XYZ file of C-alpha atoms in Angstrom:
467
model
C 14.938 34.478 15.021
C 18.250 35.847 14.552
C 19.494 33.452 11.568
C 23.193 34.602 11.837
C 23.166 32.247 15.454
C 21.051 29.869 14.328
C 22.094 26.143 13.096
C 20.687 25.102 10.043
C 20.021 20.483 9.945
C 18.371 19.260 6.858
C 15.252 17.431 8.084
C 15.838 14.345 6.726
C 18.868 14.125 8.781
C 17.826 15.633 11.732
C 15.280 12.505 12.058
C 17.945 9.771 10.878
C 19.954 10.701 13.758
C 17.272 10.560 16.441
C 15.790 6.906 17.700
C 12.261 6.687 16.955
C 10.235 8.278 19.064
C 6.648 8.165 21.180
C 5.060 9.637 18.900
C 6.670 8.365 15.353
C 5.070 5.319 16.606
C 1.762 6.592 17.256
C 1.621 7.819 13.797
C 2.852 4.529 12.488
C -0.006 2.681 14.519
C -3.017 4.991 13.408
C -1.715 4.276 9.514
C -1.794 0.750 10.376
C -4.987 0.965 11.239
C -6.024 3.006 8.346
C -4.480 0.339 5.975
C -5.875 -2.567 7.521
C -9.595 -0.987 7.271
C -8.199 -0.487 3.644
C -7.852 -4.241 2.938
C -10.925 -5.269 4.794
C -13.312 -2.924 2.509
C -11.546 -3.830 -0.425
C -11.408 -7.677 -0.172
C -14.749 -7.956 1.667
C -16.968 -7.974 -1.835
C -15.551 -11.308 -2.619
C -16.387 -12.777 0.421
C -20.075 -11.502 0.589
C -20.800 -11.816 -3.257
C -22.543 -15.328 -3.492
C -24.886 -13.815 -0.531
C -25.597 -11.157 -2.667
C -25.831 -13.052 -5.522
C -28.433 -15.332 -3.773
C -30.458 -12.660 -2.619
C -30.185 -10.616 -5.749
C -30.771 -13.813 -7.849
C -27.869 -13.066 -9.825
C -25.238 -14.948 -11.549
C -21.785 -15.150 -10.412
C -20.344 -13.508 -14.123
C -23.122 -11.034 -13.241
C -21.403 -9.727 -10.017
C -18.122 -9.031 -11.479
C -19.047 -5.228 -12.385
C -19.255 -5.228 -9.040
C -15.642 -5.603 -7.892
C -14.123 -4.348 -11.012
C -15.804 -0.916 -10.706
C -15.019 -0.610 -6.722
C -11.637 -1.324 -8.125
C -11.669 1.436 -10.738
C -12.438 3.466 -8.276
C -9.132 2.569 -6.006
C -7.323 3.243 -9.369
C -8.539 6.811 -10.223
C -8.553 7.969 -6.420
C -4.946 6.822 -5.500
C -3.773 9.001 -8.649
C -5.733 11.817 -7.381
C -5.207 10.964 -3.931
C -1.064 11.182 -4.302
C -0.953 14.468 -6.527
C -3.274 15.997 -3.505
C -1.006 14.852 -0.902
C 2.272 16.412 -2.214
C 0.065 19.618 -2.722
C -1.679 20.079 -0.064
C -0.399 17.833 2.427
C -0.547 14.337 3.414
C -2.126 14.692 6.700
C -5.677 16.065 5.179
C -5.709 13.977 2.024
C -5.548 11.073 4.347
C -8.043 12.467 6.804
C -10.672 13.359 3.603
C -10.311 10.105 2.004
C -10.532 7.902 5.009
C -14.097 9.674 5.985
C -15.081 9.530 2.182
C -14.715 6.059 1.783
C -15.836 5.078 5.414
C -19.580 7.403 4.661
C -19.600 5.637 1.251
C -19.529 2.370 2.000
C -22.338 3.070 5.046
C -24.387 3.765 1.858
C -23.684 0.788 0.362
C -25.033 -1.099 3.060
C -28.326 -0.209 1.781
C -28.297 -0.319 -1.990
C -31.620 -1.530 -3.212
C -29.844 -2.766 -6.859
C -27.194 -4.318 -8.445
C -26.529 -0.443 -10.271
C -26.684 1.258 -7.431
C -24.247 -0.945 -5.405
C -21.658 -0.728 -7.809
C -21.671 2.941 -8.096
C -21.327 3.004 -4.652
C -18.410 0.364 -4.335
C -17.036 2.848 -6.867
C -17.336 5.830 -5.087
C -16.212 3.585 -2.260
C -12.914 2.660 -4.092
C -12.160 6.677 -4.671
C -11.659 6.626 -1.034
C -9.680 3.834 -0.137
C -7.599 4.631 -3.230
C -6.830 8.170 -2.217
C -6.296 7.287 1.068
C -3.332 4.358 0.522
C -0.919 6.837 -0.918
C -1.196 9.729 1.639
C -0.541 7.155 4.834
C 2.262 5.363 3.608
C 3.783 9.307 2.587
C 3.149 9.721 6.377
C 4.993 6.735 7.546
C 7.899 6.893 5.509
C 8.675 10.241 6.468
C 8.345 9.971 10.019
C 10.770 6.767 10.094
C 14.221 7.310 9.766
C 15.924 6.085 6.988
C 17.740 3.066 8.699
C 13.852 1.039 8.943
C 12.263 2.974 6.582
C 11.871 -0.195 4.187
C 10.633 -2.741 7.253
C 8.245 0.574 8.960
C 6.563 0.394 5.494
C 6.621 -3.428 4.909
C 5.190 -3.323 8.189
C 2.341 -0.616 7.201
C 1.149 -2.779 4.473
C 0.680 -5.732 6.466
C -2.427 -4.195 7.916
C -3.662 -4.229 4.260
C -3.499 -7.655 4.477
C -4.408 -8.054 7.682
C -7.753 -6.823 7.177
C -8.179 -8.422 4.181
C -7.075 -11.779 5.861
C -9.799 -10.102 8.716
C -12.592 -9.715 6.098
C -12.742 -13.734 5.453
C -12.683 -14.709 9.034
C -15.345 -12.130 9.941
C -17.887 -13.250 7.287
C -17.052 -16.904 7.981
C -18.989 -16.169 11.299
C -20.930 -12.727 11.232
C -22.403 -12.973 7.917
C -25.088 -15.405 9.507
C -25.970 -13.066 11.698
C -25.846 -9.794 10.065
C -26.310 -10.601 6.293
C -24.049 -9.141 3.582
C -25.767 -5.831 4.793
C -24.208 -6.267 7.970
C -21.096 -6.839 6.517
C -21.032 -3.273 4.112
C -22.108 -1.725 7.215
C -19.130 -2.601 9.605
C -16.821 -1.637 7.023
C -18.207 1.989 6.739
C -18.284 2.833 10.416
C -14.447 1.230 10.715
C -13.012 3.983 8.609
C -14.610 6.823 10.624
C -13.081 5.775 13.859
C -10.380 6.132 12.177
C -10.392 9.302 10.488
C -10.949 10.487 14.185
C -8.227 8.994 15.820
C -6.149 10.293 12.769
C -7.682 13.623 13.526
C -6.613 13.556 17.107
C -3.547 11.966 17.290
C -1.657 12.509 13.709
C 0.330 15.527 12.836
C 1.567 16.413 9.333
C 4.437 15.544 8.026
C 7.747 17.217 8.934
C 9.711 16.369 5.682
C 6.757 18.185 3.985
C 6.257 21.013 6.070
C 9.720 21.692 5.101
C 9.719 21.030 1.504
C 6.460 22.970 1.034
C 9.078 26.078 2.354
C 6.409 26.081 6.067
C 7.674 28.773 8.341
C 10.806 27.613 10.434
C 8.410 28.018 13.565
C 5.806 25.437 12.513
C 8.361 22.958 11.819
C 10.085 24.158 15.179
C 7.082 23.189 17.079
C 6.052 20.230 15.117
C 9.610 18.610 15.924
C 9.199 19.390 19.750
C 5.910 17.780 19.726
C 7.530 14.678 18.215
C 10.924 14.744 20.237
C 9.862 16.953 23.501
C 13.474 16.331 25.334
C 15.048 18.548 22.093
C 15.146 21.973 22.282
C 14.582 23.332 18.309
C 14.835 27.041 19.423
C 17.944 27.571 17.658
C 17.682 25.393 14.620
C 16.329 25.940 11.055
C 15.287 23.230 9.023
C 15.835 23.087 5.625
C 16.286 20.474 2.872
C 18.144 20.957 -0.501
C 15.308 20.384 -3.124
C 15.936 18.538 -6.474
C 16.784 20.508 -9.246
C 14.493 18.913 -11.511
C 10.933 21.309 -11.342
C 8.928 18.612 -12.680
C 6.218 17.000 -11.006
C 4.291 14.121 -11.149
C 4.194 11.539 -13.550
C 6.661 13.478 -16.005
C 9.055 13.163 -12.964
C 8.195 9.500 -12.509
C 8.835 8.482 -15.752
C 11.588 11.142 -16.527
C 15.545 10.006 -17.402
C 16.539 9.649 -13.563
C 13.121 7.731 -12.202
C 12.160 6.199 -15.290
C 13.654 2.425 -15.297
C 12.679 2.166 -11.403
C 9.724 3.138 -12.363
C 8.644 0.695 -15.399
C 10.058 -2.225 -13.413
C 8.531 -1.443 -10.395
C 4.861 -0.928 -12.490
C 5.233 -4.025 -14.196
C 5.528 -6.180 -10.978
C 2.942 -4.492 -8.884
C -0.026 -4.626 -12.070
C 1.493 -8.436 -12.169
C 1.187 -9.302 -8.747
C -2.246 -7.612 -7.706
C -3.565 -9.407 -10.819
C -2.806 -12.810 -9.673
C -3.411 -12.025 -5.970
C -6.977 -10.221 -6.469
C -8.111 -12.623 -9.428
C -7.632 -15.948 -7.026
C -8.495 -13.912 -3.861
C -11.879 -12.765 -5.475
C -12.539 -16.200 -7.777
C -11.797 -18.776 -4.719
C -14.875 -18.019 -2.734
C -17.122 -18.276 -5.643
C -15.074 -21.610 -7.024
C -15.041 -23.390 -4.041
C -18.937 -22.337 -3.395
C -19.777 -23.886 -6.764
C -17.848 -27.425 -6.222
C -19.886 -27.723 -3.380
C -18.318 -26.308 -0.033
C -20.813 -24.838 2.536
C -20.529 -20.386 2.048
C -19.519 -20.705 5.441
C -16.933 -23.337 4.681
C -15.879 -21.909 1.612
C -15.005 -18.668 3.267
C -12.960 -20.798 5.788
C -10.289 -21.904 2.704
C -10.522 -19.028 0.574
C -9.218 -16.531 3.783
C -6.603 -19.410 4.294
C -4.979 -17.420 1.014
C -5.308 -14.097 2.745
C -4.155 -15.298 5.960
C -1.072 -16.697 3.983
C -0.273 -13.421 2.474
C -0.170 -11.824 5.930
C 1.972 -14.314 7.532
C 4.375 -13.920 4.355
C 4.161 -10.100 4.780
C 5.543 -10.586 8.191
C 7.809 -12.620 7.086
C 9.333 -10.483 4.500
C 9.292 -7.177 6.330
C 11.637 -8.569 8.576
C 13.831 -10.033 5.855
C 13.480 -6.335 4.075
C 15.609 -4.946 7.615
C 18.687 -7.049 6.129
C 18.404 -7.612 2.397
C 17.699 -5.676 -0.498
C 13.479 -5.351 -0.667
C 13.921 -6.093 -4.562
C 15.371 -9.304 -3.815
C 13.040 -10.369 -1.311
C 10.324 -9.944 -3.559
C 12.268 -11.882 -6.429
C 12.440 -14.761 -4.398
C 9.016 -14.979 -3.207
C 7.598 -14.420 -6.473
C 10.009 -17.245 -8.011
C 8.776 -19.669 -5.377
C 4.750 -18.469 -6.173
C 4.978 -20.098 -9.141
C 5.283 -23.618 -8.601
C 2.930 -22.947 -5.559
C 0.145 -21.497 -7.898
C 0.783 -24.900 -10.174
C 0.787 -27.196 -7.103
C -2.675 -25.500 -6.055
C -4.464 -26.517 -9.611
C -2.640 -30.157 -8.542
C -3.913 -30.482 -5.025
C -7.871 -29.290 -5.493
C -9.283 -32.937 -4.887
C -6.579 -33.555 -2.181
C -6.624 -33.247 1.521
C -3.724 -30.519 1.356
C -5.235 -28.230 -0.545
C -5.987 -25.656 2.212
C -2.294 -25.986 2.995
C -1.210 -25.090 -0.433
C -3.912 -22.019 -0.633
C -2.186 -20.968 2.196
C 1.359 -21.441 1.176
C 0.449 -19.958 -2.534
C -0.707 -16.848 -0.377
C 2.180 -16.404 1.014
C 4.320 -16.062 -1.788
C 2.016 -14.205 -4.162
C 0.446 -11.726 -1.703
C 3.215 -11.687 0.797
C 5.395 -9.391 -1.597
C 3.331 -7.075 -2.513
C 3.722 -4.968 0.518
C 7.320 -5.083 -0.426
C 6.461 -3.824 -3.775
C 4.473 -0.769 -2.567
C 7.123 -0.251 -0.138
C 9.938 1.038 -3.200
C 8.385 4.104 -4.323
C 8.798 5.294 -0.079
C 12.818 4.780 -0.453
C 13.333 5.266 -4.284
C 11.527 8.687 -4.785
C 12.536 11.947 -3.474
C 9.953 13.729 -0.619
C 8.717 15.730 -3.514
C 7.732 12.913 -5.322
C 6.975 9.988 -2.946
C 3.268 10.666 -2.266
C 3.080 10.563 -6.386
C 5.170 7.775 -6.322
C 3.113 5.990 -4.099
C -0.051 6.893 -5.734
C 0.762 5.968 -9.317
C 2.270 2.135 -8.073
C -1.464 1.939 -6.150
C -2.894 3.006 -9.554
C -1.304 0.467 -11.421
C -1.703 -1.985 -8.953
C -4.900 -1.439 -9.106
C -5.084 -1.601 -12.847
C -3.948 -5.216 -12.318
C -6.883 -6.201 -9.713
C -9.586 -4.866 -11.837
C -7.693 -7.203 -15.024
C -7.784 -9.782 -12.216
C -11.411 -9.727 -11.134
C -12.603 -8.752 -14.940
C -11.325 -12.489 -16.262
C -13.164 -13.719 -13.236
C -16.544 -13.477 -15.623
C -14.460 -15.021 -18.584
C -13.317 -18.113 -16.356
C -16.675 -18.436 -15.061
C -18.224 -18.441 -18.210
C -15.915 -20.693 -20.456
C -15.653 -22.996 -17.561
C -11.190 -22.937 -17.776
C -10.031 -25.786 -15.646
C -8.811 -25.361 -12.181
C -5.557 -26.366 -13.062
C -4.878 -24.218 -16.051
C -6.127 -20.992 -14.552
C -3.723 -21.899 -11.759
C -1.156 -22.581 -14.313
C -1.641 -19.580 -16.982
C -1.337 -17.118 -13.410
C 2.545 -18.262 -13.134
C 3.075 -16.407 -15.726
C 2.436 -13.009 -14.760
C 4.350 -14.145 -11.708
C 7.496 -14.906 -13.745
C 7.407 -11.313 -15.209
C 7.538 -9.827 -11.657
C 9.929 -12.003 -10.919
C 12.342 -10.885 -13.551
C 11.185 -7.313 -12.867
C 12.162 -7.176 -9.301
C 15.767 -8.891 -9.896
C 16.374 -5.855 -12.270
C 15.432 -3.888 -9.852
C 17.534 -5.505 -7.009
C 20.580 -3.573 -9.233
C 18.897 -0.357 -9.090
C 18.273 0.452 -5.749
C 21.958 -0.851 -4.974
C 23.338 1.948 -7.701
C 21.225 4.235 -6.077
C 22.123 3.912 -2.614
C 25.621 3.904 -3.546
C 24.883 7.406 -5.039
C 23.731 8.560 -1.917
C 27.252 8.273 -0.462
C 28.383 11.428 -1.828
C 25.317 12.757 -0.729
C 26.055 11.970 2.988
C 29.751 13.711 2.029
C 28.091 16.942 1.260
C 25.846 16.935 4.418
C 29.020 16.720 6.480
C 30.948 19.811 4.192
C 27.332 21.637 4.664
C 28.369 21.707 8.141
C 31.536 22.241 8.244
C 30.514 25.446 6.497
C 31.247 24.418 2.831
C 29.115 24.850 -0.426
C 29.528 21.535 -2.009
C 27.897 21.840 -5.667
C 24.771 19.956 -5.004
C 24.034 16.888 -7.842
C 19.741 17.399 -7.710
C 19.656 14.142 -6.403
C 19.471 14.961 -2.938
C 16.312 12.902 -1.281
């Protein structure tokens, strides 16, 4: 291609001026997918566990091993899973790690001990953990930046959409199909999956581009997504930072760092209160009584009620800052979480589970939503992968104090209680953080500037901060 006649559009631009196309929604549909299988294999331990546990003849502080190490798992693969994906490509990462954890949990389906089904779960987690950084890297870089925030917001409601999936399911299959059953199901979900990813999902532009791909791969990758553009005479290109760090040096070096602590802090705070009463409630409301069947009935009311409020808020995301969205749902969890240690005798306390839902696990997809608009291409599947991590770290807190609360017998109400607070430090967090995503967009303005003197055939000197 003769370069001289060629015009050069930085990528990210290129698809911020286009309306979304066929297939930018295709992709966005398959990662759906991919996340909502996500949620289900995660969340579906607590749900099956007193089976188990009445099978196995164990005790409930006995099976918490059992979620905690499926957890560790999520936590070391979604580390390794986003350092893979902005080396070797998001596209395969997610392809690998969607198979991986779909094959795995097949095999746990027929553990014959309490060992071997937690290393399994664990080798499980590697999977799912891997895989959660790697498809939201796809999705935020094949939406433009205008719904960017919402496309993600959007993406993560499939983790709790399977999660809210895995309660109903078991309500009503496990019956039939035992806990067995159950493992089963959510190993051959994931490989469907991986397939239709196979078929139907190409690789990222943004990183064909920053990974310095030949013009002619990109070329054809952008017809395939926009087939009424002719790309013959364009290069793509994308001014890189000028930082060479990667990783979590980057993450936590002078430009990313406060972003980064702030957004850490709420995501370990919020997956520990939403996986410690999303794993405990089954077992709680088993042991006051309730029918398994009956118990899983309430206890998916809270997953349920963090779906609806992840609809909720990724259409409030499209207007307001994401920071302050989350904020204000965490400040309203916490007189929800006291009102449900209040209302356990009462005839509204399936309302409230639902209601607490909402505003604890409701924001989280927010949350994991920031590192897709506040990192740089280079750094976003890292980005992504760390936040997982330490949300992660969080849920296997969460489900490890399950044993202790078991064990010492803590009241309803004070566990319910004693959660707020974790919920106030998120709170607090996020507000923070409200003021640093508004400094940095406002940053970006002279960023937009030099686009325009790029094309006017200027050399602007470039900042580094160019995303």
């Amino acid at each position: 291609m003769d370069h001289a006649k060629s015009a050069h559009r930085d990528i990210r631009e290129f698809l911020n001026d286009m309306p979304m196309g066929k297939k930018q929604w295709t992709v966005f549909f398959v990662c759906f997918a991919a996340t909502a299988i996500e949620g289900f294999d995660t969340i579906v331990m607590g749900f099956i566990a007193p089976a188990i546990s009445h099978d196995w003849r164990l005790s409930s502080a006995a099976l918490a091993p059992l979620v905690a190490f499926g957890l560790s798992g999520l936590l070391i693969g979604s580390i390794a899973g986003g350092a893979l994906a902005d080396r070797i490509g998001r596209r395969a990462v997610s392809i690998v790690a969607i198979t991986w954890f779909g094959v795995a949990g097949l095999a746990s389906s027929e553990a014959q001990s309490i060992t071997m089904l937690i290393l399994l779960r664990f080798v499980t987690g590697i999977g799912i953990g891997a895989a959660m950084p790697a498809t939201s890297a796809l999705v935020a870089e094949y939406s433009p930046a205008r719904s960017r925030s919402a496309m993600l917001a959007s993406t993560y409601c499939g983790f709790l959409f399977g999660a809210a999936a895995a309660g109903f399911v078991t309500s009503f299959a496990i019956g039939e199909i035992g806990w067995r059953g159950m493992l089963a199901l959510s190993g051959l979900m994931p490989v469907g999956v991986a397939i239709l990813l196979i078929w139907q999902v190409p690789e990222s532009p943004l990183y064909l581009v920053a990974r310095r791909r030949p013009n002619e791969a990109v070329q054809r990758l952008v017809a395939r997504i926009f087939p009424a553009i002719d790309c013959a005479g364009l290069v793509f290109d994308m001014a890189a930072p000028a930082s060479a760090r990667r990783g979590i040096l980057a993450l936590l070096g002078t430009e990313y760092r406060r972003g980064t602590v702030l957004t850490w802090v709420a995501e370990f705070s919020g997956y520990l209160v939403f996986f410690l009463i999303g794993t405990w409630l089954p077992t709680h409301l088993k042991q006051t009584g309730l029918s398994m069947h009956d118990a899983s009935q309430v206890s998916s009311l809270f997953q349920f009620g963090a779906l609806g409020g992840a609809v909720l808020f990724a259409m409030l995301v499209r207007r307001y800052n994401v920071a302050w969205v989350i904020a204000g749902a965490f400040g309203a969890g916490i007189p929800l979480l006291i009102a449900l240690g209040l209302a356990e005798t009462t005839s509204w306390h399936a309302g409230v589970v639902f209601l607490a839902g909402l505003a604890v696990g409701g924001p989280l997809i927010c949350v994991n939503t920031i590192p897709g608009i506040f990192y740089p291409t280079a750094l976003r599947a890292s980005g992504g992968g760390w936040n997982v991590a330490i949300g992660r770290l969080g849920s296997i807190v969460g489900s490890s104090l399950i044993g202790l609360i078991v064990v010492s017998g803590f009241p309803y109400l004070l566990t319910c209680m004693l959660l707020s607070i974790p919920l106030l430090a998120a709170c607090v967090c996020m507000s923070v953080m409200a003021r640093v995503l508004f400094e940095q967009r406002q940053s970006q303005g002279g960023y937009r500037e030099e686009v325009k003197l790029i094309a006017a055939g200027e050399q602007p000197l470039l900042d580094g901060n160019l995303r």
